[in-house]
Short mmCIF file of N, CA and C in Angstrom, two decimals:
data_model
loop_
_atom_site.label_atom_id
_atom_site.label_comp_id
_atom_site.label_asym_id
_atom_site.label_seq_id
_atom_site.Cartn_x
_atom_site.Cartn_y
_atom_site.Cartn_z
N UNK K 1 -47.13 -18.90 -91.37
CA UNK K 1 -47.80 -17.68 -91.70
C UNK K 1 -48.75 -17.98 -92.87
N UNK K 2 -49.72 -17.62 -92.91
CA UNK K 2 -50.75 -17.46 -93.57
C UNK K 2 -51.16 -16.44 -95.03
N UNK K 3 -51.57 -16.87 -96.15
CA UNK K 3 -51.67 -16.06 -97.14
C UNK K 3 -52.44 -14.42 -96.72
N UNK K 4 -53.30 -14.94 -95.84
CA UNK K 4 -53.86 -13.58 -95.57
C UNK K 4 -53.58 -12.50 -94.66
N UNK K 5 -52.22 -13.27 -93.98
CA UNK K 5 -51.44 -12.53 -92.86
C UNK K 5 -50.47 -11.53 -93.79
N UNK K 6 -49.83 -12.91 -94.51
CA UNK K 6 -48.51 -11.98 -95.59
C UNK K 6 -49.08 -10.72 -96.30
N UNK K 7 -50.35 -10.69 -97.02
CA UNK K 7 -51.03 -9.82 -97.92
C UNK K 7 -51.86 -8.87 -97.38
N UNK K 8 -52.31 -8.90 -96.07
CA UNK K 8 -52.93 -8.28 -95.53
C UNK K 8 -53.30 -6.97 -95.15
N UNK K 9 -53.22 -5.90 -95.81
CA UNK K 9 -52.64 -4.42 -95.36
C UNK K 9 -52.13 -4.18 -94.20
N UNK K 10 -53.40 -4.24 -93.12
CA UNK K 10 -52.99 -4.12 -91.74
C UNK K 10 -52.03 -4.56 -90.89
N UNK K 11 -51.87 -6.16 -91.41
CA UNK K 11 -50.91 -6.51 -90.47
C UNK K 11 -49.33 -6.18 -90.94
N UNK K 12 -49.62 -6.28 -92.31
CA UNK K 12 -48.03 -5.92 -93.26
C UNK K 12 -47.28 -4.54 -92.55
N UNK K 13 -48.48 -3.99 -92.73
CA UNK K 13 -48.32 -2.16 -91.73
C UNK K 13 -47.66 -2.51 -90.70
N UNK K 14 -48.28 -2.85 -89.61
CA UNK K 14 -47.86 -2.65 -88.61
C UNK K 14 -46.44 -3.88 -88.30
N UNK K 15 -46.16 -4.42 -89.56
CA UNK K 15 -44.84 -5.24 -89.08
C UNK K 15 -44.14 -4.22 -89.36
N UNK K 16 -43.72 -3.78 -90.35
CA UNK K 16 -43.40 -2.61 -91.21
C UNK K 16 -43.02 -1.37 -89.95
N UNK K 17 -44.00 -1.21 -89.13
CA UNK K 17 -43.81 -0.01 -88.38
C UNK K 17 -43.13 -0.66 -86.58
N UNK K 18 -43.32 -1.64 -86.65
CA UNK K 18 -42.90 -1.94 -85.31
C UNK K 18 -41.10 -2.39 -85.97
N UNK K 19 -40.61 -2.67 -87.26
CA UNK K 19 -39.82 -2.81 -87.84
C UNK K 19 -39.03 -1.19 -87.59
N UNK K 20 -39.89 -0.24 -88.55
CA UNK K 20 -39.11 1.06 -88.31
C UNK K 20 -38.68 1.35 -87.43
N UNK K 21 -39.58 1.15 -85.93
CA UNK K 21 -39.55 1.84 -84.90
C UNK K 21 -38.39 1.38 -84.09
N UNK K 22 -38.12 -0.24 -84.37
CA UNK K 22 -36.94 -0.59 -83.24
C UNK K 22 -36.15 -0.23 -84.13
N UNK K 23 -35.33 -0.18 -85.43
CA UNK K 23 -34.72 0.66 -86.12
C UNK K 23 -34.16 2.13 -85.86
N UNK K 24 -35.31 2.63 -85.60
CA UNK K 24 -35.52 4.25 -85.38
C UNK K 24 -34.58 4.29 -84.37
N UNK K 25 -35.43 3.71 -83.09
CA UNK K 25 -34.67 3.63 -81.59
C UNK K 25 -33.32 3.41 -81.26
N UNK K 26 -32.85 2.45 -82.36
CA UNK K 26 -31.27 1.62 -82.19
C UNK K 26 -30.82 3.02 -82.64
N UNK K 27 -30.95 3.66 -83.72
CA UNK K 27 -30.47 5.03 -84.47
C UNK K 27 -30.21 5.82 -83.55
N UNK K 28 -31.14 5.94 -82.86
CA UNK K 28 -31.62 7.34 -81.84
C UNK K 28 -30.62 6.97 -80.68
N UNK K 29 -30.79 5.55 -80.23
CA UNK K 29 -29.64 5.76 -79.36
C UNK K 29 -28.33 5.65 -79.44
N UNK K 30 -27.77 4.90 -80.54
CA UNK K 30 -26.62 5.46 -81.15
C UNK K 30 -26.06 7.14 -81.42
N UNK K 31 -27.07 7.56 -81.61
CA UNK K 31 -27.13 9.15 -82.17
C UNK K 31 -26.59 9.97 -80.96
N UNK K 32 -28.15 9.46 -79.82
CA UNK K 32 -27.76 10.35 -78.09
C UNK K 32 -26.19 10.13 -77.61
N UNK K 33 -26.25 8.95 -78.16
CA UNK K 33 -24.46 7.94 -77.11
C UNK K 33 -23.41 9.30 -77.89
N UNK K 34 -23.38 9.12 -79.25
CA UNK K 34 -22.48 9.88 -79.52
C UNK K 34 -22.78 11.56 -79.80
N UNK K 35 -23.63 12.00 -79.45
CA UNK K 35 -23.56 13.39 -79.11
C UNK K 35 -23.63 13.77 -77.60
N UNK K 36 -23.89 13.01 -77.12
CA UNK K 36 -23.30 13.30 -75.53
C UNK K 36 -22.22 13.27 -75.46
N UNK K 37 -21.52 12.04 -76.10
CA UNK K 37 -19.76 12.01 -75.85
C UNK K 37 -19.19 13.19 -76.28
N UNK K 38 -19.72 13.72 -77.31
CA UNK K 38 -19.13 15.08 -78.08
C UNK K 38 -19.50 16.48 -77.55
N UNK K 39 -20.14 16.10 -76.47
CA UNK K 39 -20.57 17.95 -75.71
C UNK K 39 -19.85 17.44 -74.43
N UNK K 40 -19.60 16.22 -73.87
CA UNK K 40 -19.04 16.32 -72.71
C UNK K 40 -17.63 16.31 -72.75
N UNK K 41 -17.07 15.67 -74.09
CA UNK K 41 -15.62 16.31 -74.42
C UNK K 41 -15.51 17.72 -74.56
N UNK K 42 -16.24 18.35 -75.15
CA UNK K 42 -15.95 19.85 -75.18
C UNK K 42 -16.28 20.71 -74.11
N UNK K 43 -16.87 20.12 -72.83
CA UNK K 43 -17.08 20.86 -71.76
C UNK K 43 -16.05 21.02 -70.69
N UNK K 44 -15.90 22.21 -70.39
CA UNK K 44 -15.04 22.15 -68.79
C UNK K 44 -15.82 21.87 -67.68
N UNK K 45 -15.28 20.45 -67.51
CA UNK K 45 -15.80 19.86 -66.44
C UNK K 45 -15.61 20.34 -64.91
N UNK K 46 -14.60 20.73 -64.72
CA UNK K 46 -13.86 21.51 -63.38
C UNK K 46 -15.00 23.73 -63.50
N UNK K 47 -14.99 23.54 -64.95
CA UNK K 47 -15.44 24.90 -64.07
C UNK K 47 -17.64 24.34 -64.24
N UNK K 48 -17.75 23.11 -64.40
CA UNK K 48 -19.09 22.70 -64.30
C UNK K 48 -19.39 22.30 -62.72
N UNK K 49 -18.20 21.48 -62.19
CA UNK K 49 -18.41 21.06 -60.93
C UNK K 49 -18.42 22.14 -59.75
N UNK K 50 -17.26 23.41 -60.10
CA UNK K 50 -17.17 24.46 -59.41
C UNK K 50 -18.60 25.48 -59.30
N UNK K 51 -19.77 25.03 -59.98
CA UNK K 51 -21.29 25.63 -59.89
C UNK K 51 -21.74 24.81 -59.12
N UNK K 52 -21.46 23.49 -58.75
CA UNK K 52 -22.25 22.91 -57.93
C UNK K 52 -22.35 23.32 -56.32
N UNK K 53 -23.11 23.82 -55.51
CA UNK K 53 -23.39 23.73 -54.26
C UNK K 53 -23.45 22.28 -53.43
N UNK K 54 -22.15 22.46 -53.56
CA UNK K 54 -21.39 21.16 -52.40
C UNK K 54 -22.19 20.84 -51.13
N UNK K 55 -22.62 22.48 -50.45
CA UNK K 55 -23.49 22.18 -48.82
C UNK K 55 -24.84 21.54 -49.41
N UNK K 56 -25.45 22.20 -50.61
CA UNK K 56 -26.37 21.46 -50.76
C UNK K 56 -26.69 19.90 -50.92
N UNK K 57 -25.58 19.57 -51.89
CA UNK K 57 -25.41 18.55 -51.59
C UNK K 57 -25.32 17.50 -50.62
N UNK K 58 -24.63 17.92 -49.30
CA UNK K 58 -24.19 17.57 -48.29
C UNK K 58 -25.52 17.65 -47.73
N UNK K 59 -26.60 18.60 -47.66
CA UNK K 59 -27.73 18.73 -46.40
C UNK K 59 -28.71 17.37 -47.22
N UNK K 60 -28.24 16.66 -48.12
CA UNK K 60 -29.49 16.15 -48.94
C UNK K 60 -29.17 14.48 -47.95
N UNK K 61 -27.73 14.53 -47.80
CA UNK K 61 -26.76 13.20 -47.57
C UNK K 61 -27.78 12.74 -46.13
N UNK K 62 -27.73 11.24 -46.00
CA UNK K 62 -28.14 10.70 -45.14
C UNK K 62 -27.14 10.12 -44.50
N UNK K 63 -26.39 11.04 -43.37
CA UNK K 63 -25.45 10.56 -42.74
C UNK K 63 -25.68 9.37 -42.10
N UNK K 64 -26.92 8.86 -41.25
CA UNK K 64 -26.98 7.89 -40.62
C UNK K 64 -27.49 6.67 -41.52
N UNK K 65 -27.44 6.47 -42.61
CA UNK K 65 -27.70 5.72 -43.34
C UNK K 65 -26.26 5.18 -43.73
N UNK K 66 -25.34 6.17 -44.44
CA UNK K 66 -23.98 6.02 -44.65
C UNK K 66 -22.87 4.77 -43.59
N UNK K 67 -23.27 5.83 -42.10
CA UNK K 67 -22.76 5.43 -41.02
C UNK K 67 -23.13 3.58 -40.50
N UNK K 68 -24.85 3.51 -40.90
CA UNK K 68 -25.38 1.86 -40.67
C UNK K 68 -24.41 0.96 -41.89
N UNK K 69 -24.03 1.36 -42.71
CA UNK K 69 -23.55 0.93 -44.03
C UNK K 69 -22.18 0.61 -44.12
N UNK K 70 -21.17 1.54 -42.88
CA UNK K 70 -19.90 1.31 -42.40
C UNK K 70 -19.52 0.13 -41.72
N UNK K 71 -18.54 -0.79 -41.98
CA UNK K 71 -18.01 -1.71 -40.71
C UNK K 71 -16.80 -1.22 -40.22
N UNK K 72 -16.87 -0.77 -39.24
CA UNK K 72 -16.10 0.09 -38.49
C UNK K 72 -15.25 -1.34 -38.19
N UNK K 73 -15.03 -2.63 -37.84
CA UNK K 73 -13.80 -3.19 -37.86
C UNK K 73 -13.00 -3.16 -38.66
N UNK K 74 -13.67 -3.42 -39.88
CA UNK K 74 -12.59 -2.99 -41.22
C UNK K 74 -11.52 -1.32 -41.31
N UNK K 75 -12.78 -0.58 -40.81
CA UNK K 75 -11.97 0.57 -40.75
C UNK K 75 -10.92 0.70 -39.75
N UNK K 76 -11.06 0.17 -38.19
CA UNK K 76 -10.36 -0.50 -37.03
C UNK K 76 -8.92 -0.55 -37.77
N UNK K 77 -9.03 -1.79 -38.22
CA UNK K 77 -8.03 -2.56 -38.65
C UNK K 77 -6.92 -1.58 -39.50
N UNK K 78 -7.47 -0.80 -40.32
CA UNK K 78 -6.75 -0.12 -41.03
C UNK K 78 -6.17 1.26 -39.94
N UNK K 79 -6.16 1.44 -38.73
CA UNK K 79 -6.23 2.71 -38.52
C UNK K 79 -4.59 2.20 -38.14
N UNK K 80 -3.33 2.88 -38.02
CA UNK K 80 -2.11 3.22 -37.20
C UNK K 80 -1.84 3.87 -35.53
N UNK K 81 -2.32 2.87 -35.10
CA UNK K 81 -2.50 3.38 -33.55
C UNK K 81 -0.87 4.29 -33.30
N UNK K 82 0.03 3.10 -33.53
CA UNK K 82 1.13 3.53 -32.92
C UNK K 82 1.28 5.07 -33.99
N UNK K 83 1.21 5.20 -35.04
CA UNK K 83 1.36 6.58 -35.65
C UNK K 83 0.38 7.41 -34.94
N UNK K 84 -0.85 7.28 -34.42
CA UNK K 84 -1.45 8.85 -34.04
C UNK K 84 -1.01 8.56 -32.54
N UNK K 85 -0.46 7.95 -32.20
CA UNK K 85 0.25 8.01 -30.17
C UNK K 85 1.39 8.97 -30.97
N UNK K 86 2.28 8.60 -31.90
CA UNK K 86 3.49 9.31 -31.80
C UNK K 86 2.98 10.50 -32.40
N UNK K 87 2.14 11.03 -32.51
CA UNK K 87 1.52 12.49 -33.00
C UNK K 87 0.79 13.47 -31.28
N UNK K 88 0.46 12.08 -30.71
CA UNK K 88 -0.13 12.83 -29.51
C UNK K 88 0.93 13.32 -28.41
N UNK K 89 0.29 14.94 -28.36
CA UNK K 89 1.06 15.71 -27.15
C UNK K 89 0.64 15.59 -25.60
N UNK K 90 0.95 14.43 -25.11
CA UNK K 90 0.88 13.91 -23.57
C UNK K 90 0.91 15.34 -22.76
N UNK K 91 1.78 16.16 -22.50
CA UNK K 91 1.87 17.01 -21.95
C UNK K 91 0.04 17.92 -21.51
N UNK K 92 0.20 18.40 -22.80
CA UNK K 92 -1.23 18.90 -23.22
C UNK K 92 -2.72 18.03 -22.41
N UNK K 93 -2.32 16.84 -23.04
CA UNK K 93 -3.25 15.85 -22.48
C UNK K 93 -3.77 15.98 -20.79
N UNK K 94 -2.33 15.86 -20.12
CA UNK K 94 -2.20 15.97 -18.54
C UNK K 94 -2.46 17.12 -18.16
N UNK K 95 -2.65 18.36 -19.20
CA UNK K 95 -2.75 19.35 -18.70
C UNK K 95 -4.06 19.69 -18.17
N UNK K 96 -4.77 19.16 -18.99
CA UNK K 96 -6.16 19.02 -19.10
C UNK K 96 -7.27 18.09 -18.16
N UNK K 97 -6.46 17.08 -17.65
CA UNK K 97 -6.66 16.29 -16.23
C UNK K 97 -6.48 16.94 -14.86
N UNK K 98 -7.99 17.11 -14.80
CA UNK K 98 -7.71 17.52 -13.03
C UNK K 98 -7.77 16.50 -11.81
N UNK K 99 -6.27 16.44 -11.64
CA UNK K 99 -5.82 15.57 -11.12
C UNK K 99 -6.59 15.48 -9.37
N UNK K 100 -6.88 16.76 -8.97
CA UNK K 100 -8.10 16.36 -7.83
C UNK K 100 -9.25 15.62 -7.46
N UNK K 101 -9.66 16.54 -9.02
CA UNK K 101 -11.10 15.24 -9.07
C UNK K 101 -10.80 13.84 -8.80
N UNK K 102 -10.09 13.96 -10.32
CA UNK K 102 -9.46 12.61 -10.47
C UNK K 102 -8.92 11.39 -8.91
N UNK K 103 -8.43 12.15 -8.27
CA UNK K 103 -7.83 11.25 -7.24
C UNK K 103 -9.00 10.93 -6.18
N UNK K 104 -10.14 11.77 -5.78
CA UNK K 104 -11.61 11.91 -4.76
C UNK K 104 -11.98 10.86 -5.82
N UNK K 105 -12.23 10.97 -6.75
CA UNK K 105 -12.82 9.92 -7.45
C UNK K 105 -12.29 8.41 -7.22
N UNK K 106 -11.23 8.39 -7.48
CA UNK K 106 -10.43 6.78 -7.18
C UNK K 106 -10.80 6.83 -5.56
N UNK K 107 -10.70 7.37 -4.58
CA UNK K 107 -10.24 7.02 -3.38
C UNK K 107 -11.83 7.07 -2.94
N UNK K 108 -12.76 7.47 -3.63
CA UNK K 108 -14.30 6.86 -3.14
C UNK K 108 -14.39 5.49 -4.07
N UNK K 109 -13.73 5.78 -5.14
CA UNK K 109 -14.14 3.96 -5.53
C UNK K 109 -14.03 2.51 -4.63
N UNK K 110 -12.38 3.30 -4.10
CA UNK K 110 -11.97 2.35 -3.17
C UNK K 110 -12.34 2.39 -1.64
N UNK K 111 -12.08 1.48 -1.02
CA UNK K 111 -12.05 1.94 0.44
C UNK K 111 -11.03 1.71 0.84
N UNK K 112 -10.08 2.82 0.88
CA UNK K 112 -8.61 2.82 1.08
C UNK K 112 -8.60 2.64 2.66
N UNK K 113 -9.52 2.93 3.77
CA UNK K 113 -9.19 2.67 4.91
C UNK K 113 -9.16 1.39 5.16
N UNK K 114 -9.87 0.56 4.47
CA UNK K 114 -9.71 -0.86 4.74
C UNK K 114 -8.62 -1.29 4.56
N UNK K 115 -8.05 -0.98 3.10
CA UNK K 115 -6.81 -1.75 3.07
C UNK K 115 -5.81 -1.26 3.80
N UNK K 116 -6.12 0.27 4.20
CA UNK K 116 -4.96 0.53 5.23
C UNK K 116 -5.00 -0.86 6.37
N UNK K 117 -6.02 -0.71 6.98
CA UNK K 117 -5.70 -1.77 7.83
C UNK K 117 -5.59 -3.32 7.73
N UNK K 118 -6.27 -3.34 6.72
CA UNK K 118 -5.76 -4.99 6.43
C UNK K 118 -4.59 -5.42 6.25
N UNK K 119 -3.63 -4.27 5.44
CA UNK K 119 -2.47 -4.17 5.39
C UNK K 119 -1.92 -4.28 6.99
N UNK K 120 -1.96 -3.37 7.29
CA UNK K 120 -1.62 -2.81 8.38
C UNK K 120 -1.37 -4.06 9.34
N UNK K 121 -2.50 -4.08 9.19
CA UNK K 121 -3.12 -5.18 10.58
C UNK K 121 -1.97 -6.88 10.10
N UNK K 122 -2.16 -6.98 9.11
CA UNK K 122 -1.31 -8.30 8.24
C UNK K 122 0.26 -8.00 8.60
N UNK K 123 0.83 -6.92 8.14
CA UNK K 123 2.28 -6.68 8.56
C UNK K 123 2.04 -6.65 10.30
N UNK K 124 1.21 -6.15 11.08
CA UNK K 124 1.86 -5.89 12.45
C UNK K 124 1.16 -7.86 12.85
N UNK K 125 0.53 -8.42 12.71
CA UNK K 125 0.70 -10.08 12.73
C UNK K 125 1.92 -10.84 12.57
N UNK K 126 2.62 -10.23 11.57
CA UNK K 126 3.78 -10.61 11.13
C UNK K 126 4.69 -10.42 11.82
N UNK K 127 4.76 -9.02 12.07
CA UNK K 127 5.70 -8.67 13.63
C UNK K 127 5.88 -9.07 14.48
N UNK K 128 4.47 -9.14 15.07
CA UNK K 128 4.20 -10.27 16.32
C UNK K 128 4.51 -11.05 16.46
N UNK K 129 4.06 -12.11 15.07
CA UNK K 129 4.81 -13.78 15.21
C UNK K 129 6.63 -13.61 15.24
N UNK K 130 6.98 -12.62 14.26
CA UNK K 130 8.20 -13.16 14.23
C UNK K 130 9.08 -12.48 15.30
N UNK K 131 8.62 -11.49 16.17
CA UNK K 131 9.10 -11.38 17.38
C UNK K 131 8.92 -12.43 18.60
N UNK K 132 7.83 -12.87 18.66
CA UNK K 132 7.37 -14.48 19.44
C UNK K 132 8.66 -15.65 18.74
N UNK K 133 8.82 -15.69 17.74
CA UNK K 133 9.09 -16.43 17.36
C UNK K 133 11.26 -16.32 17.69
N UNK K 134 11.44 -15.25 17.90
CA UNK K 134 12.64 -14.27 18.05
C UNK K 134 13.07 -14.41 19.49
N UNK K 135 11.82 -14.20 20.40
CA UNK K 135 11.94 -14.45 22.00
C UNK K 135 12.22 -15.99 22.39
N UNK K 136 11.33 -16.73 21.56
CA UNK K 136 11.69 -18.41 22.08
C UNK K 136 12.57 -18.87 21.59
N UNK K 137 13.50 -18.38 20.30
CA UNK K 137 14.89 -18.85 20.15
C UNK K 137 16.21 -18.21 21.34
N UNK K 138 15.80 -17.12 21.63
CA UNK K 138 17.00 -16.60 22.62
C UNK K 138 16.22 -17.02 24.20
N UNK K 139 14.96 -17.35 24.20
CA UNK K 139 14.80 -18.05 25.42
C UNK K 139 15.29 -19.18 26.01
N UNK K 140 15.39 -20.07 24.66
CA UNK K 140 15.87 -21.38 24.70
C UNK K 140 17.72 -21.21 24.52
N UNK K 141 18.17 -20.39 24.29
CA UNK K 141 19.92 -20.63 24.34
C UNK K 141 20.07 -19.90 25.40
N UNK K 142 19.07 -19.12 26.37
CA UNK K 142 19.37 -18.75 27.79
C UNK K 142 19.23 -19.92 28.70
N UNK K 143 18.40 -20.57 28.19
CA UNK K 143 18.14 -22.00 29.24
C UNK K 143 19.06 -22.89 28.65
N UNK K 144 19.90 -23.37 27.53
CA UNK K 144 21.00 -23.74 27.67
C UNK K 144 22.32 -22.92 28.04
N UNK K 145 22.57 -22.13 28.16
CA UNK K 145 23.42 -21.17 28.82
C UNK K 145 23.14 -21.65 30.32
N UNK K 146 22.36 -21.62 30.93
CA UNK K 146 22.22 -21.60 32.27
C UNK K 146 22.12 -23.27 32.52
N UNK K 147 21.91 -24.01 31.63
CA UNK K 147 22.41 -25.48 31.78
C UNK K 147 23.98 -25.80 31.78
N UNK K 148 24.57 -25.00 31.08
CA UNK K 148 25.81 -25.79 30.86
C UNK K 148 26.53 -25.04 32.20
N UNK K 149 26.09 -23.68 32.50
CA UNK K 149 26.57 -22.90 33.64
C UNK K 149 26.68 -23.99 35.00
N UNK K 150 25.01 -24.03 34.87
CA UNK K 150 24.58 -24.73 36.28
C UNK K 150 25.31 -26.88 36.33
N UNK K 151 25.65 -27.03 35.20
CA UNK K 151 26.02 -28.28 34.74
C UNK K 151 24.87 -29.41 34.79
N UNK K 152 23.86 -28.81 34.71
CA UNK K 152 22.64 -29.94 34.26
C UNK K 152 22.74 -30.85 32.94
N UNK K 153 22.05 -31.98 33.31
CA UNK K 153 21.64 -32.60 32.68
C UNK K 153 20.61 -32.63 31.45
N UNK K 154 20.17 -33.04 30.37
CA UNK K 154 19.39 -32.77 29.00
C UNK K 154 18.35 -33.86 29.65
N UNK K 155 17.13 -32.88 30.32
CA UNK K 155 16.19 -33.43 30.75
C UNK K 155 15.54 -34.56 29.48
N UNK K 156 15.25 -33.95 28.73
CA UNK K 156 14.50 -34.26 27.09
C UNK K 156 15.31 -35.64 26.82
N UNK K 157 16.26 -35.53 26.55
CA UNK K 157 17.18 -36.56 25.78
C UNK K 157 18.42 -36.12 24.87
N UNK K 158 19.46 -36.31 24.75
CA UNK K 158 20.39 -35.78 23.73
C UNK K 158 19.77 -35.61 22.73
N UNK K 159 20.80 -34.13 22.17
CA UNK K 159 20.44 -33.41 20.96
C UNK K 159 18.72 -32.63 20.70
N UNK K 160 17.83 -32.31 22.15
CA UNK K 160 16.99 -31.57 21.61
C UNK K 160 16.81 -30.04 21.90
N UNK K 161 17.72 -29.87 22.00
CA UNK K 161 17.78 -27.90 21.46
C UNK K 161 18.29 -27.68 23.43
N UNK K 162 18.25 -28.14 24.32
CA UNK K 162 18.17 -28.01 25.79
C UNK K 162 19.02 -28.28 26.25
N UNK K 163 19.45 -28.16 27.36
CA UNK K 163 19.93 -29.24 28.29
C UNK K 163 21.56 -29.34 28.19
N UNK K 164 21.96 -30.32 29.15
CA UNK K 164 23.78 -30.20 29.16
C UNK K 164 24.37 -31.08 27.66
N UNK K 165 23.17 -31.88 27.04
CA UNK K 165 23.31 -32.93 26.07
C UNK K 165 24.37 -32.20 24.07
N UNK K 166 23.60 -30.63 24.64
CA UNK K 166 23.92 -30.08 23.55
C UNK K 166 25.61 -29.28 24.04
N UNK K 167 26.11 -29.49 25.06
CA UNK K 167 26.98 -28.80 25.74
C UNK K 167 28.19 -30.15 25.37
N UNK K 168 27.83 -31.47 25.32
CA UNK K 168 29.17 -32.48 24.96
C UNK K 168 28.33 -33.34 26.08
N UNK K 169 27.67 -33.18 27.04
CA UNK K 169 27.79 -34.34 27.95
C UNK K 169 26.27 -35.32 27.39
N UNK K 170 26.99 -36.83 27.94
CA UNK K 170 25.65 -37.25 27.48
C UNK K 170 24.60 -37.50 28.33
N UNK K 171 23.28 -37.86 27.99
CA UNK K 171 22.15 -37.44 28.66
C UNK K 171 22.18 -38.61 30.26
N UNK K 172 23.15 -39.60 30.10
CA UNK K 172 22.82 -40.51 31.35
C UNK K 172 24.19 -40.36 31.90
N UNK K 173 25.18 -39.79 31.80
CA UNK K 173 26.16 -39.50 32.80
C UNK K 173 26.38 -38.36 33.05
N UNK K 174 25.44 -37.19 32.77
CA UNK K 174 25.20 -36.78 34.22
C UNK K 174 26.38 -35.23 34.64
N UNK K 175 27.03 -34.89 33.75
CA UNK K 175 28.22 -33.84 34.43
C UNK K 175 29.07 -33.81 33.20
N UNK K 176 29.71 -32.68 32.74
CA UNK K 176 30.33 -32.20 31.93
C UNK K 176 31.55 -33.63 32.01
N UNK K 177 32.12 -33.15 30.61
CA UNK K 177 33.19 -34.69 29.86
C UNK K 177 34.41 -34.22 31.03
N UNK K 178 35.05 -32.93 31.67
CA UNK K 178 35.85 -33.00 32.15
C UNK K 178 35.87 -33.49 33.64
N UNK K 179 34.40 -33.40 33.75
CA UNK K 179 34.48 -34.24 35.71
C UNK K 179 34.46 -35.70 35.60
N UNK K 180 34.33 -36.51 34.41
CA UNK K 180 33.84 -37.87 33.43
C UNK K 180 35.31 -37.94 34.17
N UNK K 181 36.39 -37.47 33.43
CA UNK K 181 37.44 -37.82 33.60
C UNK K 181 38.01 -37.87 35.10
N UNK K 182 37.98 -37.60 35.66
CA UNK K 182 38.08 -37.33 37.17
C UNK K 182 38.14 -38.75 37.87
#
């Protein structure tokens, strides 16, 4: 600093006043801090808030701003499913289901005539075979029945489901074990 800075009127002044002023300010806001604290202790706050117009408030609110601002998984997470099921009245619920609609609706989704018959058609296949399958087992113990009757021989060879072979006799002699003996 300079002799003519230190001595200077003007500039001495205005150190002087930019000195007062942040001074002043620190004062002043010390001053505001604690006379606010001292009117808002002595105020009733409950009958201050009870003047406020709450709807007004509310019409000012930017719900869809709020709502972009939500993460609804977080909120998810927190909710008690199983507590609001055990609050819900099912009864009520069903009461309220019209179960007509409801059923024209499913039965155009589907094409229930198809599966009638695919069904249908699949079980009576089944029938079929296992009645086919029902006829050639009692076909075949009528044709051994009428082998061992008639005393034939097991055209095939011993042991294949036919013939006198399954009756005791064997396939190259020809006549039941008791004419063998003879």
């Amino acid at each position: 600093m300079t002799w003519y800075r230190a001595v200077h009127p003007f500039d001495t002044a205005g150190r002087l006043a930019r000195f007062a002023l942040g001074t002043v300010a620190d004062v002043t806001d010390t001053l505001i801090r604690g006379l606010t604290a001292a009117v808002v202790d002595r105020m009733d706050l409950d009958e201050l808030v009870s003047r406020v117009d709450v709807n007004r408030v509310a019409d000012r609110v930017d719900v869809n701003r709020i709502a972009d601002r939500v993460e609804v998984d977080l909120v998810a997470r927190r909710v008690d499913v199983d507590r609001i099921a055990a609050r819900l009245n099912l009864d009520a619920v069903l009461a309220r289901v019209d179960l007509v609609i409801l059923t024209k609706g499913v039965l155009e989704e589907i094409d229930l005539g198809r599966i009638v018959r695919d069904t249908g058609g699949g079980m009576a296949d089944e029938t079929v075979h296992g009645l086919r399958a029902r006829s050639m087992r009692a076909d075949q113990r009528v044709n051994r029945l009428a082998d061992r009757l008639l005393r034939r021989p097991d055209p095939a060879g011993a042991g294949t489901g036919t013939g006198a072979a399954t009756a005791g006799v064997p396939a190259d002699e020809g006549g039941p074990p008791h004419e063998q003996a003879r």
